[in-house]
Amino acid sequence: MRRVPKWVGLLYVVMVGAFLAWYVARGHQVADLVKFLSAFTGLLALPAAVIAVLHRGKSGPVPARLEEVADQLAQGVRQQWEAEAQVRRLNDPFPLSVEWVAADADLVESWPHLRELAEGWPGQSSESASAWAVSPRGLAGEGVRSPRPSSAFPPAV
């Protein structure tokens, strides 16, 4: 995709400003101004739309496969989260301990319904389903705890 030069945006702003000055000087009402401004903006966009339609059939970059795009997205999100964890010092002086428990039954769908949805999810196999938790309680657990160093915190005052 080609970038629009900055001067085109500046030219647009100047033209809209000149149009508004002319329009207000003639004493028209604000409601009419909105209609005319919309038409003016549409007319300015018309050449770009025509060019885009004419260039549509030309070969461009080869579209990436969905799996590649998903992998790139996952990698980007992971890098973003790892960078944010460093900024927030989540692993300094040791990783935060995280524990989780199953939500109350009235807050979520029924377990058989959730399991049915998961089994029907694309890419699931019967082998992976055999390792699933048999109830919400099977999802409870905690993160890996690192021993807390004695010098990690200043002495109490």
mmCIF file of C-alpha atoms in Angstrom:
data_model
loop_
_atom_site.group_PDB
_atom_site.id
_atom_site.type_symbol
_atom_site.label_atom_id
_atom_site.label_comp_id
_atom_site.label_asym_id
_atom_site.label_seq_id
_atom_site.Cartn_x
_atom_site.Cartn_y
_atom_site.Cartn_z
ATOM 1 C CA MET A 1 0.000 0.000 0.000
ATOM 2 C CA ARG A 2 1.421 3.380 -0.967
ATOM 3 C CA ARG A 3 1.573 6.205 1.518
ATOM 4 C CA VAL A 4 -0.004 9.526 0.666
ATOM 5 C CA PRO A 5 2.505 12.410 0.629
ATOM 6 C CA LYS A 6 2.150 14.928 3.461
ATOM 7 C CA TRP A 7 1.564 17.763 1.033
ATOM 8 C CA VAL A 8 -1.669 16.111 -0.114
ATOM 9 C CA GLY A 9 -3.046 16.265 3.429
ATOM 10 C CA LEU A 10 -1.918 19.865 3.789
ATOM 11 C CA LEU A 11 -3.521 20.749 0.469
ATOM 12 C CA TYR A 12 -6.771 19.139 1.651
ATOM 13 C CA VAL A 13 -6.752 21.148 4.875
ATOM 14 C CA VAL A 14 -6.076 24.396 2.972
ATOM 15 C CA MET A 15 -8.857 23.655 0.487
ATOM 16 C CA VAL A 16 -11.357 22.825 3.227
ATOM 17 C CA GLY A 17 -10.354 25.995 5.094
ATOM 18 C CA ALA A 18 -10.802 28.117 1.971
ATOM 19 C CA PHE A 19 -14.160 26.495 1.288
ATOM 20 C CA LEU A 20 -15.343 27.118 4.872
ATOM 21 C CA ALA A 21 -14.258 30.770 4.705
ATOM 22 C CA TRP A 22 -16.084 31.255 1.406
ATOM 23 C CA TYR A 23 -19.179 29.450 2.694
ATOM 24 C CA VAL A 24 -19.437 31.397 5.947
ATOM 25 C CA ALA A 25 -18.809 34.687 4.116
ATOM 26 C CA ARG A 26 -21.870 34.016 1.934
ATOM 27 C CA GLY A 27 -24.081 33.700 5.054
ATOM 28 C CA HIS A 28 -25.256 30.092 4.686
ATOM 29 C CA GLN A 29 -26.661 28.043 7.581
ATOM 30 C CA VAL A 30 -24.713 25.367 9.510
ATOM 31 C CA ALA A 31 -27.008 22.500 8.395
ATOM 32 C CA ASP A 32 -26.297 23.304 4.786
ATOM 33 C CA LEU A 33 -22.600 23.508 5.611
ATOM 34 C CA VAL A 34 -22.569 19.883 6.741
ATOM 35 C CA LYS A 35 -24.171 18.746 3.490
ATOM 36 C CA PHE A 36 -21.792 20.697 1.309
ATOM 37 C CA LEU A 37 -18.730 19.694 3.326
ATOM 38 C CA SER A 38 -19.683 16.021 3.006
ATOM 39 C CA ALA A 39 -20.101 16.370 -0.751
ATOM 40 C CA PHE A 40 -16.794 18.256 -1.024
ATOM 41 C CA THR A 41 -14.920 15.561 0.922
ATOM 42 C CA GLY A 42 -16.502 12.851 -1.201
ATOM 43 C CA LEU A 43 -15.433 14.594 -4.396
ATOM 44 C CA LEU A 44 -11.861 14.868 -3.117
ATOM 45 C CA ALA A 45 -11.811 11.140 -2.362
ATOM 46 C CA LEU A 46 -13.246 10.179 -5.759
ATOM 47 C CA PRO A 47 -9.936 10.204 -7.709
ATOM 48 C CA ALA A 48 -8.245 7.986 -5.100
ATOM 49 C CA ALA A 49 -11.153 5.532 -5.247
ATOM 50 C CA VAL A 50 -11.025 5.377 -9.047
ATOM 51 C CA ILE A 51 -7.257 4.761 -8.998
ATOM 52 C CA ALA A 52 -7.684 2.026 -6.385
ATOM 53 C CA VAL A 53 -10.306 0.272 -8.529
ATOM 54 C CA LEU A 54 -8.154 0.504 -11.656
ATOM 55 C CA HIS A 55 -5.093 -0.919 -9.876
ATOM 56 C CA ARG A 56 -7.082 -3.687 -8.217
ATOM 57 C CA GLY A 57 -6.314 -6.295 -10.869
ATOM 58 C CA LYS A 58 -2.565 -5.709 -10.812
ATOM 59 C CA SER A 59 -0.447 -8.146 -8.909
ATOM 60 C CA GLY A 60 0.676 -6.986 -5.495
ATOM 61 C CA PRO A 61 2.315 -8.677 -2.572
ATOM 62 C CA VAL A 62 1.370 -12.315 -2.182
ATOM 63 C CA PRO A 63 -1.123 -12.668 0.668
ATOM 64 C CA ALA A 64 0.248 -14.632 3.607
ATOM 65 C CA ARG A 65 -1.376 -17.834 4.711
ATOM 66 C CA LEU A 66 -3.687 -17.574 7.702
ATOM 67 C CA GLU A 67 -1.442 -19.832 9.790
ATOM 68 C CA GLU A 68 1.577 -17.593 9.139
ATOM 69 C CA VAL A 69 -0.363 -14.482 10.049
ATOM 70 C CA ALA A 70 -1.635 -16.127 13.243
ATOM 71 C CA ASP A 71 1.911 -17.184 14.175
ATOM 72 C CA GLN A 72 3.222 -13.673 13.553
ATOM 73 C CA LEU A 73 0.426 -12.209 15.661
ATOM 74 C CA ALA A 74 1.118 -14.659 18.489
ATOM 75 C CA GLN A 75 4.833 -13.872 18.379
ATOM 76 C CA GLY A 76 4.161 -10.135 18.407
ATOM 77 C CA VAL A 77 1.779 -10.401 21.351
ATOM 78 C CA ARG A 78 4.273 -12.561 23.274
ATOM 79 C CA GLN A 79 7.076 -10.046 22.679
ATOM 80 C CA GLN A 80 4.793 -7.216 23.770
ATOM 81 C CA TRP A 81 3.815 -9.034 26.976
ATOM 82 C CA GLU A 82 7.417 -9.980 27.768
ATOM 83 C CA ALA A 83 8.532 -6.373 27.304
ATOM 84 C CA GLU A 84 5.692 -5.158 29.516
ATOM 85 C CA ALA A 85 6.596 -7.741 32.178
ATOM 86 C CA GLN A 86 10.147 -6.362 32.193
ATOM 87 C CA VAL A 87 8.920 -2.771 32.501
ATOM 88 C CA ARG A 88 6.650 -3.707 35.397
ATOM 89 C CA ARG A 89 9.347 -5.929 36.954
ATOM 90 C CA LEU A 90 6.983 -8.903 37.294
ATOM 91 C CA ASN A 91 9.912 -11.340 37.625
ATOM 92 C CA ASP A 92 12.135 -9.091 39.748
ATOM 93 C CA PRO A 93 13.259 -10.276 42.270
ATOM 94 C CA PHE A 94 11.215 -13.414 41.545
ATOM 95 C CA PRO A 95 8.121 -14.363 39.461
ATOM 96 C CA LEU A 96 4.784 -13.404 40.938
ATOM 97 C CA SER A 97 2.843 -16.257 42.450
ATOM 98 C CA VAL A 98 -0.537 -16.764 40.771
ATOM 99 C CA GLU A 99 -3.283 -19.043 42.036
ATOM 100 C CA TRP A 100 -6.636 -19.744 40.447
ATOM 101 C CA VAL A 101 -9.829 -21.558 41.357
ATOM 102 C CA ALA A 102 -12.909 -22.535 39.396
ATOM 103 C CA ALA A 103 -15.609 -19.866 39.139
ATOM 104 C CA ASP A 104 -19.005 -20.413 40.725
ATOM 105 C CA ALA A 105 -21.250 -22.569 38.546
ATOM 106 C CA ASP A 106 -23.815 -19.781 38.123
ATOM 107 C CA LEU A 107 -21.171 -17.518 36.502
ATOM 108 C CA VAL A 108 -20.310 -19.792 33.582
ATOM 109 C CA GLU A 109 -21.877 -22.169 31.090
ATOM 110 C CA SER A 110 -22.444 -25.755 32.172
ATOM 111 C CA TRP A 111 -19.366 -28.000 32.078
ATOM 112 C CA PRO A 112 -20.882 -30.443 29.517
ATOM 113 C CA HIS A 113 -21.679 -27.512 27.215
ATOM 114 C CA LEU A 114 -18.143 -26.102 27.523
ATOM 115 C CA ARG A 115 -16.656 -29.521 26.850
ATOM 116 C CA GLU A 116 -18.896 -29.969 23.787
ATOM 117 C CA LEU A 117 -17.750 -26.588 22.445
ATOM 118 C CA ALA A 118 -14.097 -27.478 23.026
ATOM 119 C CA GLU A 119 -14.422 -30.878 21.356
ATOM 120 C CA GLY A 120 -16.002 -29.260 18.292
ATOM 121 C CA TRP A 121 -13.258 -26.634 18.017
ATOM 122 C CA PRO A 122 -11.230 -26.888 14.792
ATOM 123 C CA GLY A 123 -7.957 -28.745 15.207
ATOM 124 C CA GLN A 124 -8.970 -30.712 18.300
ATOM 125 C CA SER A 125 -8.234 -34.405 18.434
ATOM 126 C CA SER A 126 -9.636 -37.177 20.599
ATOM 127 C CA GLU A 127 -6.163 -37.690 22.117
ATOM 128 C CA SER A 128 -6.059 -34.140 23.453
ATOM 129 C CA ALA A 129 -9.610 -34.483 24.826
ATOM 130 C CA SER A 130 -8.545 -37.400 27.013
ATOM 131 C CA ALA A 131 -6.144 -35.100 28.913
ATOM 132 C CA TRP A 132 -8.822 -32.492 29.689
ATOM 133 C CA ALA A 133 -10.120 -31.814 33.176
ATOM 134 C CA VAL A 134 -13.268 -33.748 34.014
ATOM 135 C CA SER A 135 -14.802 -30.838 35.948
ATOM 136 C CA PRO A 136 -14.129 -27.169 36.665
ATOM 137 C CA ARG A 137 -12.297 -28.166 39.858
ATOM 138 C CA GLY A 138 -9.674 -29.866 37.685
ATOM 139 C CA LEU A 139 -8.673 -26.435 36.360
ATOM 140 C CA ALA A 140 -7.676 -25.054 39.774
ATOM 141 C CA GLY A 141 -3.969 -24.644 40.406
ATOM 142 C CA GLU A 142 -1.124 -22.244 40.959
ATOM 143 C CA GLY A 143 1.882 -20.877 39.158
ATOM 144 C CA VAL A 144 5.426 -21.980 39.803
ATOM 145 C CA ARG A 145 6.746 -20.387 42.961
ATOM 146 C CA SER A 146 10.323 -19.367 43.319
ATOM 147 C CA PRO A 147 11.843 -19.242 46.774
ATOM 148 C CA ARG A 148 11.759 -15.718 48.127
ATOM 149 C CA PRO A 149 15.265 -14.408 48.726
ATOM 150 C CA SER A 150 15.772 -13.065 52.247
ATOM 151 C CA SER A 151 17.433 -9.866 50.953
ATOM 152 C CA ALA A 152 14.617 -9.062 48.527
ATOM 153 C CA PHE A 153 12.820 -6.747 50.931
ATOM 154 C CA PRO A 154 14.214 -4.028 53.189
ATOM 155 C CA PRO A 155 13.962 -4.638 56.923
ATOM 156 C CA ALA A 156 10.755 -3.492 58.623
ATOM 157 C CA VAL A 157 11.017 -0.180 60.434
#
